[in-house]
Short mmCIF file of C-alpha atoms in Angstrom, two decimals:
data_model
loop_
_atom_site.label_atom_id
_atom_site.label_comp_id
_atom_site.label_asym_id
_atom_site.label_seq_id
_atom_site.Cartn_x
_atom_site.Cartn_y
_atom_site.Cartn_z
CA UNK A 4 -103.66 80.39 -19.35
CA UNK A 5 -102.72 83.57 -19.99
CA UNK A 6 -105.90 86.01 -21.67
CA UNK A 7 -103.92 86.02 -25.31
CA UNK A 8 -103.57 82.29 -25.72
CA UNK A 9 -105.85 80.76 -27.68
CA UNK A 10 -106.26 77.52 -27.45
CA UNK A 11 -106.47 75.75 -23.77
CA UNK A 12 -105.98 72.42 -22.28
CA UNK A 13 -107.74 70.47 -19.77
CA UNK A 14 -105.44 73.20 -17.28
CA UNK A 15 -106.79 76.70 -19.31
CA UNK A 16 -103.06 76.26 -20.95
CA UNK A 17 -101.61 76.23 -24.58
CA UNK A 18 -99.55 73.45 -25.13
CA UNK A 19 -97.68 71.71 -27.84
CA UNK A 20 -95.41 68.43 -28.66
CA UNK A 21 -94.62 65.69 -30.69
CA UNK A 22 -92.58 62.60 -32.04
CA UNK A 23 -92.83 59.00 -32.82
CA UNK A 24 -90.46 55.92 -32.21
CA UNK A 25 -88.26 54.30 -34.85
CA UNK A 26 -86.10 51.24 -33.83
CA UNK A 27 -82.45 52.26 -35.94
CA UNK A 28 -79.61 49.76 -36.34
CA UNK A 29 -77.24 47.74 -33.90
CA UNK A 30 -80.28 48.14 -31.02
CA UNK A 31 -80.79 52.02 -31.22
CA UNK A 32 -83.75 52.99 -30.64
CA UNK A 33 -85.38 56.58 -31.08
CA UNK A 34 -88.93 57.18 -29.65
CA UNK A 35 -91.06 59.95 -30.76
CA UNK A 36 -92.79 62.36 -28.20
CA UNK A 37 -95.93 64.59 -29.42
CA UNK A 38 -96.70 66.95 -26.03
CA UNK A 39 -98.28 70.00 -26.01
CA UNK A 40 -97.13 73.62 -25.31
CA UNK A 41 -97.45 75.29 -21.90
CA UNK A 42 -96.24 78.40 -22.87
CA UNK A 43 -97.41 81.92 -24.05
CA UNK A 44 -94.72 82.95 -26.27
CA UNK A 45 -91.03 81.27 -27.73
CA UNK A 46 -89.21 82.09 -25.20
CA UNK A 47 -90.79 80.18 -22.99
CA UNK A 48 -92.14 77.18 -25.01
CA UNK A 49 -92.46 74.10 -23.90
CA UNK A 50 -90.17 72.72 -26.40
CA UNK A 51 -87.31 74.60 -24.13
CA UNK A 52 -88.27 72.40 -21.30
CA UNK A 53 -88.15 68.74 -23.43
CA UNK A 54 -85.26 69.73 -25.27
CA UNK A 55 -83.53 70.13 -22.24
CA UNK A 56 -84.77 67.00 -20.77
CA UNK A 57 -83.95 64.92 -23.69
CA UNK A 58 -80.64 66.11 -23.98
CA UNK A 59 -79.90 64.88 -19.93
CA UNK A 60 -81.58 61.69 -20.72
CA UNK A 61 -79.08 61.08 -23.90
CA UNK A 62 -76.24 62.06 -22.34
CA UNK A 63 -76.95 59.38 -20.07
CA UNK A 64 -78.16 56.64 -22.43
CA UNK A 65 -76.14 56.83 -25.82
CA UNK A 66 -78.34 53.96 -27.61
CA UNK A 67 -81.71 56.04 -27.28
CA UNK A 68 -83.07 59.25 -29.12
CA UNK A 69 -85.85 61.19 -28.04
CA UNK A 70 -87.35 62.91 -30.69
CA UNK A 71 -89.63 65.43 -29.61
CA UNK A 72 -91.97 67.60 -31.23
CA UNK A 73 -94.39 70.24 -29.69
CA UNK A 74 -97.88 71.67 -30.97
CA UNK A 75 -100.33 74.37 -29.64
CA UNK A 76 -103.15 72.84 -27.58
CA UNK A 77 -105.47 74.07 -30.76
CA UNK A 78 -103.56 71.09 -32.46
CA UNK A 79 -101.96 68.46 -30.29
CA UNK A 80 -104.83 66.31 -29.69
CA UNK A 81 -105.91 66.22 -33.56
CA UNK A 82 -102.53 65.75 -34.19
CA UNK A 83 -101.66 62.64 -32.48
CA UNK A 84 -105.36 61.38 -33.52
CA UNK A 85 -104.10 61.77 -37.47
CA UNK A 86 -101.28 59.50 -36.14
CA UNK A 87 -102.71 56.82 -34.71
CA UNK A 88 -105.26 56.85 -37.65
CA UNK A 89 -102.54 56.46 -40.09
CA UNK A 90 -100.52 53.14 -38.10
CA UNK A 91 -97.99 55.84 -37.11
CA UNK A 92 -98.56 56.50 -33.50
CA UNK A 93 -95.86 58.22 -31.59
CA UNK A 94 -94.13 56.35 -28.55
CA UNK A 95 -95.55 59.14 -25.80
CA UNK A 96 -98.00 61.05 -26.34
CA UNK A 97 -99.30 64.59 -23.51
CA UNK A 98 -102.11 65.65 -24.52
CA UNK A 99 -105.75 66.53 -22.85
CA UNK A 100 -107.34 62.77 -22.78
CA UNK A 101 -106.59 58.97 -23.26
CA UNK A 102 -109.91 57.22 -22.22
CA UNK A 103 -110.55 56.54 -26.08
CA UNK A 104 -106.98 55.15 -26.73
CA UNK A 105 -107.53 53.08 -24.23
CA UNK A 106 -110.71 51.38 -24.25
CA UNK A 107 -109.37 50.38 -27.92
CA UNK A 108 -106.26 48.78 -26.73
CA UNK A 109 -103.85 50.97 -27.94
CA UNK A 110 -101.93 52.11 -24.77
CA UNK A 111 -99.54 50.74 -22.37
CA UNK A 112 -100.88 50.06 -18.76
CA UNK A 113 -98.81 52.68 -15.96
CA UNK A 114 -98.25 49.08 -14.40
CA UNK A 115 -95.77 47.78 -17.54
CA UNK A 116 -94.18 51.16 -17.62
CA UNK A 117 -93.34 52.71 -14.35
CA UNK A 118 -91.15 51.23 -11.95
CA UNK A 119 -93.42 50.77 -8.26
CA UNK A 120 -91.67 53.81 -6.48
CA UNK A 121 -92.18 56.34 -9.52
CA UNK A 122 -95.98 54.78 -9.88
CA UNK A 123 -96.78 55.18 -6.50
CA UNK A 124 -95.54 58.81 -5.78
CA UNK A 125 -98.71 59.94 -8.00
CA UNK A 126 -100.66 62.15 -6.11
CA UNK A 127 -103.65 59.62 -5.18
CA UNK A 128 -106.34 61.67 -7.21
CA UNK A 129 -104.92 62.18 -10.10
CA UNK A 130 -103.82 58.33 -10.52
CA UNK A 131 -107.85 57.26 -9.97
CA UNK A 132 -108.48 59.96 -12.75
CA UNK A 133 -106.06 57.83 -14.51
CA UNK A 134 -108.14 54.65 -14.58
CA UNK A 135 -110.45 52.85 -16.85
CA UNK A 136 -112.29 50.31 -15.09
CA UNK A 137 -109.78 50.22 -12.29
CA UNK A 138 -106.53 49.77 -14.70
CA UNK A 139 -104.25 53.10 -14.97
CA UNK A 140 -103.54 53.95 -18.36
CA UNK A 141 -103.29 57.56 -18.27
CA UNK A 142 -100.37 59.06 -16.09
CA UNK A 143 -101.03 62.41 -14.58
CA UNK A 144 -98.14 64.66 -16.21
CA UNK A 145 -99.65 68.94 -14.96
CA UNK A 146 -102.38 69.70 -12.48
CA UNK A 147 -104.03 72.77 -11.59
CA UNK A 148 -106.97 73.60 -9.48
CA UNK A 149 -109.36 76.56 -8.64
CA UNK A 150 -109.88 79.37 -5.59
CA UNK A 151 -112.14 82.39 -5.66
CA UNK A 152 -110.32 85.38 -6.61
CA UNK A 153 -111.14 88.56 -5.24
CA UNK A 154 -110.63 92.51 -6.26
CA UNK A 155 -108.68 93.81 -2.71
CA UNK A 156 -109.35 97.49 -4.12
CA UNK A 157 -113.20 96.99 -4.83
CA UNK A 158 -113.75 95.23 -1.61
CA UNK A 159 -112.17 97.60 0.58
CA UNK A 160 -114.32 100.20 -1.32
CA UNK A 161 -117.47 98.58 -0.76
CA UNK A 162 -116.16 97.55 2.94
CA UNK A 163 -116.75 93.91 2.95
CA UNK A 164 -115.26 90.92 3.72
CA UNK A 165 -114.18 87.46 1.64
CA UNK A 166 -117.12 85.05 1.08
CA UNK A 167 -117.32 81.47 2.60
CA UNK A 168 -120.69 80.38 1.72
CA UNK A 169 -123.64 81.24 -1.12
CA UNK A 170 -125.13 84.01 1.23
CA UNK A 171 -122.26 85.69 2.10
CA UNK A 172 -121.15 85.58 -2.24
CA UNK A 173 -124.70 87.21 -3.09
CA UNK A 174 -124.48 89.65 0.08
CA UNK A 175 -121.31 90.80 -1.25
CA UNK A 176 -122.07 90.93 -4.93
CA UNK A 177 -125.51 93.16 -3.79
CA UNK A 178 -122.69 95.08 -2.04
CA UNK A 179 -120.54 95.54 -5.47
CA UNK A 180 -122.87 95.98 -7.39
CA UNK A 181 -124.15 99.10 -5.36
CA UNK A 182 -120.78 100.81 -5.60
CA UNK A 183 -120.93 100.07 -9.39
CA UNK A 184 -118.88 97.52 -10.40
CA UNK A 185 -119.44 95.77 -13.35
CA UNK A 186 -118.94 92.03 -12.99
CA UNK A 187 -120.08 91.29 -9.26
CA UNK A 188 -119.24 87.51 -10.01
CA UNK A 189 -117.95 86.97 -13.18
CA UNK A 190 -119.96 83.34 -14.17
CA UNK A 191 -118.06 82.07 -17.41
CA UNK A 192 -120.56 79.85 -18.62
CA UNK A 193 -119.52 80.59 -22.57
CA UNK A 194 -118.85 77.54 -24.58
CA UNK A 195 -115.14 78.29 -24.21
CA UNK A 196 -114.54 76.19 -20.44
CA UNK A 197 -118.27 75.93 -19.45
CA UNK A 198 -117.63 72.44 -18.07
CA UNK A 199 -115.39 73.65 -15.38
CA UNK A 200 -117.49 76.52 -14.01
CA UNK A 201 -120.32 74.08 -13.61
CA UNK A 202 -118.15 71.36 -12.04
CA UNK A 203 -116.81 73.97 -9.31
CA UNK A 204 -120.49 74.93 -8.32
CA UNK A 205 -121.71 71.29 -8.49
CA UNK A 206 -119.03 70.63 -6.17
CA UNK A 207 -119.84 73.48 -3.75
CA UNK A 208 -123.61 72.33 -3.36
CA UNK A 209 -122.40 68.75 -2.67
CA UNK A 210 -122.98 67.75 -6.37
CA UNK A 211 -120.86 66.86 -9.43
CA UNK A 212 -120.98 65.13 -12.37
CA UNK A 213 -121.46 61.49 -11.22
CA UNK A 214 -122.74 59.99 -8.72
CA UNK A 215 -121.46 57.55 -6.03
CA UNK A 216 -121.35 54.39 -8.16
CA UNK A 217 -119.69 56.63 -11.13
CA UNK A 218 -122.76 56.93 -13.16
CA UNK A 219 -123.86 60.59 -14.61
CA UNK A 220 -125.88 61.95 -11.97
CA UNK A 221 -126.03 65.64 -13.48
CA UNK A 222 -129.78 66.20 -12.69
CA UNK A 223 -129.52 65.36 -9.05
CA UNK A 224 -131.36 67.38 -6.81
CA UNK A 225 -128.11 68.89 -5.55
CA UNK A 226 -127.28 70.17 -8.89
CA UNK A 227 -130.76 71.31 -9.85
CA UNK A 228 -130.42 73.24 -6.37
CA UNK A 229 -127.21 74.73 -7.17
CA UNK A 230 -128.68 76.02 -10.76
CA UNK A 231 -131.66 77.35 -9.39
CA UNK A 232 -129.62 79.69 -7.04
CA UNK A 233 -127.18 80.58 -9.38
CA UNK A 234 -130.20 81.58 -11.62
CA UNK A 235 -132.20 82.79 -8.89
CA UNK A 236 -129.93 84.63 -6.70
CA UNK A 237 -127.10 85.99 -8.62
CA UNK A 238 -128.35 85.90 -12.41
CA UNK A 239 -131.69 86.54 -11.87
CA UNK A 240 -130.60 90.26 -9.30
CA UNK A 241 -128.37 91.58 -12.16
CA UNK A 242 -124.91 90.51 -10.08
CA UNK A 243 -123.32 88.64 -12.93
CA UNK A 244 -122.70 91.29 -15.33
CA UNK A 245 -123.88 93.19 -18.47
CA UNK A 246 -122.94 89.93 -20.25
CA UNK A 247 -124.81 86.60 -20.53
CA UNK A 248 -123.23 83.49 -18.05
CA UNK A 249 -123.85 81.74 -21.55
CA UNK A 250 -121.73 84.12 -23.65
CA UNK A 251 -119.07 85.19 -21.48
CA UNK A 252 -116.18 82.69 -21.68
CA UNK A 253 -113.51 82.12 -19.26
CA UNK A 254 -110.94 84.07 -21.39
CA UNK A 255 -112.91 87.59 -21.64
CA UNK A 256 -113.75 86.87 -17.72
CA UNK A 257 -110.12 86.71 -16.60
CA UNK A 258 -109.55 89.89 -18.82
CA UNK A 259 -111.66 91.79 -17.06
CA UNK A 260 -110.74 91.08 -13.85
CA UNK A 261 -107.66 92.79 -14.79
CA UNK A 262 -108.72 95.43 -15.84
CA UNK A 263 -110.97 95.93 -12.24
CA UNK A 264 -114.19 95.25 -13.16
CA UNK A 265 -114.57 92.33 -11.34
CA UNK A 266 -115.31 91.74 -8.05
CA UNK A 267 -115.16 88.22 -7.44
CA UNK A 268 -114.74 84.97 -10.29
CA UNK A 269 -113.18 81.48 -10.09
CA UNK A 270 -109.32 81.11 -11.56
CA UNK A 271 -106.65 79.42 -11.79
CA UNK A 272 -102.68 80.08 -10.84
CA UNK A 273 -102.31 82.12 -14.80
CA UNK A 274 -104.87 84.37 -13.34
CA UNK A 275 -101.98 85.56 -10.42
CA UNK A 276 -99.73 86.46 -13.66
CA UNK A 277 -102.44 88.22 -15.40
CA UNK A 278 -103.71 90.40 -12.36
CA UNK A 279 -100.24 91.22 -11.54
CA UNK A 280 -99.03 92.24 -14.63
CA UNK A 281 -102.35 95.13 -14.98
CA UNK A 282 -101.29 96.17 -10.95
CA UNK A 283 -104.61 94.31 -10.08
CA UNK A 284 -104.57 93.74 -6.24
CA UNK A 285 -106.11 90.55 -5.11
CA UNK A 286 -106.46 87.53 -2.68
CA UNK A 287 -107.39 84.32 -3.25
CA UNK A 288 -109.67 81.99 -0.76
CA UNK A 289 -111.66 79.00 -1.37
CA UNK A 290 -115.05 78.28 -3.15
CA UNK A 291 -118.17 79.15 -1.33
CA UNK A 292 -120.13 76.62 -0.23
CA UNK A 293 -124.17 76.64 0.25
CA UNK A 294 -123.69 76.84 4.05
CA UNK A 295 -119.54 77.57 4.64
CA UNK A 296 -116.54 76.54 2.39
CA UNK A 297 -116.72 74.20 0.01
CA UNK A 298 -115.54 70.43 1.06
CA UNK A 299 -114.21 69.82 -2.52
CA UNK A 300 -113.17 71.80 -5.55
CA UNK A 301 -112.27 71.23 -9.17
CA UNK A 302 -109.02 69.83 -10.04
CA UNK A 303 -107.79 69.02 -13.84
CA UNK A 304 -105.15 67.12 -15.19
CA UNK A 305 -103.32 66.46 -18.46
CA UNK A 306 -101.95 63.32 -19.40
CA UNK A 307 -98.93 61.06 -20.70
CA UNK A 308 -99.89 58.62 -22.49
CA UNK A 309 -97.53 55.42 -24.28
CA UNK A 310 -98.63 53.90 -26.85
CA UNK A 311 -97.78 50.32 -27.75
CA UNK A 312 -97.92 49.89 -31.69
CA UNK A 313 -94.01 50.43 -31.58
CA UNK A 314 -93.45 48.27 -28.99
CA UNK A 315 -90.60 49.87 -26.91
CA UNK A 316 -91.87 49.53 -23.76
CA UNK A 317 -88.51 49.27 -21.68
CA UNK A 318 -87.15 52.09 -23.18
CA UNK A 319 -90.67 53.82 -22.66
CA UNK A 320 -90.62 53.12 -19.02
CA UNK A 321 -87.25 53.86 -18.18
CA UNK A 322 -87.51 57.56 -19.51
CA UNK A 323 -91.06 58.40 -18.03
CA UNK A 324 -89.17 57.28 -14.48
CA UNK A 325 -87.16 59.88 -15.28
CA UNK A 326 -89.70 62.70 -16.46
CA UNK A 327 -90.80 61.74 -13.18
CA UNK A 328 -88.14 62.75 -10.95
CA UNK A 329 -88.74 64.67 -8.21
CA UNK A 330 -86.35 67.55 -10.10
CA UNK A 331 -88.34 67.18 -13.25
CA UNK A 332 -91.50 67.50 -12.20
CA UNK A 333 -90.33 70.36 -9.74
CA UNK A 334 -89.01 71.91 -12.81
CA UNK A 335 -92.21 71.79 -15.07
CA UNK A 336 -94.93 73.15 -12.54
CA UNK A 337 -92.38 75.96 -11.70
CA UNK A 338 -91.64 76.92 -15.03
CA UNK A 339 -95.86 77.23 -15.66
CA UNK A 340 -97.29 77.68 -12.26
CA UNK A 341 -98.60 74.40 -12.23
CA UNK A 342 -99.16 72.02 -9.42
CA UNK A 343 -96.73 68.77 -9.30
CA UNK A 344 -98.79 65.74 -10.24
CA UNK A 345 -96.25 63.29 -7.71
CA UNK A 346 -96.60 63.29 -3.79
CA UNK A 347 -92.99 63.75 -3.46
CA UNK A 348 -93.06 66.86 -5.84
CA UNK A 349 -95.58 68.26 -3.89
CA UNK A 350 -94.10 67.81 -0.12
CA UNK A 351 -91.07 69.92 -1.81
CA UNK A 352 -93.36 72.45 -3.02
CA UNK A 353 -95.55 73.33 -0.06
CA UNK A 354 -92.66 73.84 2.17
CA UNK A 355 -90.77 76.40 -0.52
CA UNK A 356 -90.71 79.31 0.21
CA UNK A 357 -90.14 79.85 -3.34
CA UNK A 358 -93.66 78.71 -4.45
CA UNK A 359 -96.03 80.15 -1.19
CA UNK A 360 -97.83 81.72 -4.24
CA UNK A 361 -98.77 77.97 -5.25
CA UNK A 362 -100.39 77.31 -1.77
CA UNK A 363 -103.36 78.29 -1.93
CA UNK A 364 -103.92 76.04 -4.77
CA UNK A 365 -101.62 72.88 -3.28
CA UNK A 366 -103.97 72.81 -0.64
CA UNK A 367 -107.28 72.61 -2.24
CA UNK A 368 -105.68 69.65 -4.84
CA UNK A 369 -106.35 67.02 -1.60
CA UNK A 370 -109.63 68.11 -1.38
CA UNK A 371 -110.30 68.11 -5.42
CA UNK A 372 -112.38 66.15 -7.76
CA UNK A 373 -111.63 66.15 -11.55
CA UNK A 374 -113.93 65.02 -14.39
CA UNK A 375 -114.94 61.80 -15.17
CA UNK A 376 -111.82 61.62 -17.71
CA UNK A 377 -112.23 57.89 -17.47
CA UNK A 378 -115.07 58.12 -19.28
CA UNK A 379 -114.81 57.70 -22.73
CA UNK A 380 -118.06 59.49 -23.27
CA UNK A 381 -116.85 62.56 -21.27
CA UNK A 382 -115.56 64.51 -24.37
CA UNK A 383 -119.30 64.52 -25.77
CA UNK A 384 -120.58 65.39 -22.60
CA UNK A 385 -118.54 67.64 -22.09
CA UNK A 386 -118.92 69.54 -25.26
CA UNK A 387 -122.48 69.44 -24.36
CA UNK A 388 -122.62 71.00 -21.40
CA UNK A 389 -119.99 73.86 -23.15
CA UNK A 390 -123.21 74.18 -25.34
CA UNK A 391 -126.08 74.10 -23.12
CA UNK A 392 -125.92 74.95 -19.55
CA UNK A 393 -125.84 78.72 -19.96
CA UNK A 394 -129.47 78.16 -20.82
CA UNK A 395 -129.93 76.73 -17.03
CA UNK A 396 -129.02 80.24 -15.86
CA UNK A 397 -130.80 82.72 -18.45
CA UNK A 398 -133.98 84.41 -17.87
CA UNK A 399 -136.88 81.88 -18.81
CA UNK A 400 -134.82 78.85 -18.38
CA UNK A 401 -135.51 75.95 -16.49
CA UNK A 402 -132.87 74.21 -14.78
CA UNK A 403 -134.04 71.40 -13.41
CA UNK A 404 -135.13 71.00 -17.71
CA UNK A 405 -131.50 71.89 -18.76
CA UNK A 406 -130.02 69.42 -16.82
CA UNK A 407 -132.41 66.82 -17.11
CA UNK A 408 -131.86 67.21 -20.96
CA UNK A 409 -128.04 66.89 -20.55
CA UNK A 410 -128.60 63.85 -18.21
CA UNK A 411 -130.36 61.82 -21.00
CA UNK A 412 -127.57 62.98 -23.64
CA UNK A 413 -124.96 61.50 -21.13
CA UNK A 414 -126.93 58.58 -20.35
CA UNK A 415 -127.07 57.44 -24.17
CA UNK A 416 -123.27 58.56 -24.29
CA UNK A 417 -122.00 56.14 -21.29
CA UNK A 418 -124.32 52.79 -22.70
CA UNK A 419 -122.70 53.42 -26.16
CA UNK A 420 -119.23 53.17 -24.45
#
């Protein structure tokens, strides 16, 4: 997540991994791993992290091979897609989605892999993200989830307080703005991670993608409410910045908070790394709602997935039990300031003194909602709101029209599932 990586995951991460299974002689069996890379630089690449891993699981199991390889986020999901189109797909694959792998039949269910205790310790979110028409197929492998950051330095200046609702954001961006700071609220709606902007303010005005039956509901009145005061009452009274919500992506929005010319935007955990490393003082509380904080925020997840065209499901099952270890996954969301995807994990975690920094963030992952990843139509939708809902915001633009338009698009989406 850092400003200088390129290419970003469902997290705002770089990733990158890979491998495939081949069954050797006298009952060895190698299986191939594509994941993707967390890191921002070699010497902390992913690849350390499964290298390491594999090398414990061999020790341990001398008839099985785990052949790992690891590719940027800008490739990892084309990558494993050119291997399952060529009858080569690799034994795991942890990347940004599944729902298309498995509404073709292609993946092992979490139920044939996982033994019950290492199943169950999911956090309970992140497994129900997991599902396709109640079945898991998708194991939740990194989390991460989002908390207004604020500028300490520019607040004190302008003598105000943290928000908690829409009111008190806009009071305090008029505030900002009047002691001239340049980005009020930052409002990354550039095609870059549109989709999770939106989601967080859907969320805060009791909104969101679907509905309660799990059908797109993005032109509910909720959300047309939200849009209207985001283009209203912070677009519309110059407190979002000198650059379009539609053209400023999440990247430039994060860079400019370090540099102090932001007073308030949503991040993620990279964002504490970025800040600190520019001498940028700031706290952290959660999203505004439209009358107090917001009962639910935006969590994403990446995913393991297994694939079944090899057919080594045992020896599948018995190494994603261990990937799952409490250790393991204590070891991961450490190394990249991520947020353990197992309950277990995450017990560990919020009591460490070691990882207070992560609180903030632990806590709001109860209260999250992530997308509708079970959807196989999500990716187009997705890519449609990166496209469009800047427009909802800009001066002219109607967003009750925006959303209604976006609404139809997912509507013909879902019925071609």
């Amino acid at each position: 997540m850092a400003g200088t990586i390129a290419a970003v995951s469902a997290l705002g991460m770089t990733a990158v991994l890979g491998g495939c299974g081949v069954t050797g002689g006298s009952g060895d069996v190698t299986l191939k791993l594509v994941a993707a890379d967390y890191g921002d630089s070699a010497a902390n690449s992913s690849k350390k992290y499964w290298d390491k891993l594999a090398d414990e699981y061999e020790a341990d199991h001398p008839g099985v091979t785990i052949d790992v390889s690891v590719y940027s986020w800008n490739d990892v999901d084309r990558k494993v897609r050119e291997m399952v189109a060529a009858g080569d797909p690799p034994d795991m694959a942890q990347i940004g989605a599944y729902a298309d792998y498995a509404a073709k039949n292609q993946l092992y269910k979490a139920d044939d892999l996982l033994s019950i205790p290492v199943q169950a310790d999911f956090v309970g979110q992140l497994a129900s993200a997991g599902q396709v028409k109640g079945v898991q197929y998708g194991m939740p492998f990194a989390a991460s989830t989002r908390v207004l950051f604020y500028n300490k330095t520019l607040f004190a200046k302008a003598g105000i307080t943290p928000p908690e609702s829409w009111d008190d954001l806009a009071e305090d961006a008029e505030a900002l703005k009047a002691e001239g700071v340049k980005y009020p609220y930052a409002l990354p709606l550039g095609p870059e991670e549109a989709q999770a902007e939106t989601m967080q303010w859907m969320l805060s005005g009791g909104g969101g993608y679907t509905d309660s039956v799990d059908s797109y509901g993005i032109d509910s009145p909720e959300n047309i409410d939200t849009f209207s005061w985001l283009k209203n009452d912070l677009v519309g009274k110059d407190l979002t910045g000198p650059v379009a919500p539609g053209e400023l992506n999440r990247a430039a929005a994060f860079a400019a908070f370090a540099k102090g010319q932001v007073g308030m935007l949503n991040g993620h955990p990279s964002l504490m790394k970025i800040a600190e490393s520019k001498g940028v003082k700031y706290g952290m509380v959660p999203m505004p709602g439209k009358g107090g904080p917001s009962k639910s925020t935006l969590g994403v997840a990446d995913w393991m997935t297994a694939f079944r065209e090899n057919g080594h499901r045992d020896q599948i099952g018995d190494f994603l039990d261990f990937v799952y270890s409490e250790k393991n996954v204590l070891a991961f969301s450490r190394e990249y300031d991520l947020l353990p995807v197992t309950s277990s994990a995450s017990t560990t975690m919020a009591a460490s003194e070691e990882d207070r920094h992560l609180r903030p963030f632990l806590e709001e992952l109860l209260a999250s909602e992530l997308y509708p990843v079970g959807k196989t139509s999500w990716a187009d939708v997705s890519a449609l709101v990166k496209q469009q809902i800047g427009k909802a915001v800009a001066p002219g633009g109607s967003p009750s029209g925006v959303l209604g338009h976006l609404q139809a698009a997912a509507g013909r989406a879902e019925s071609a599932e």
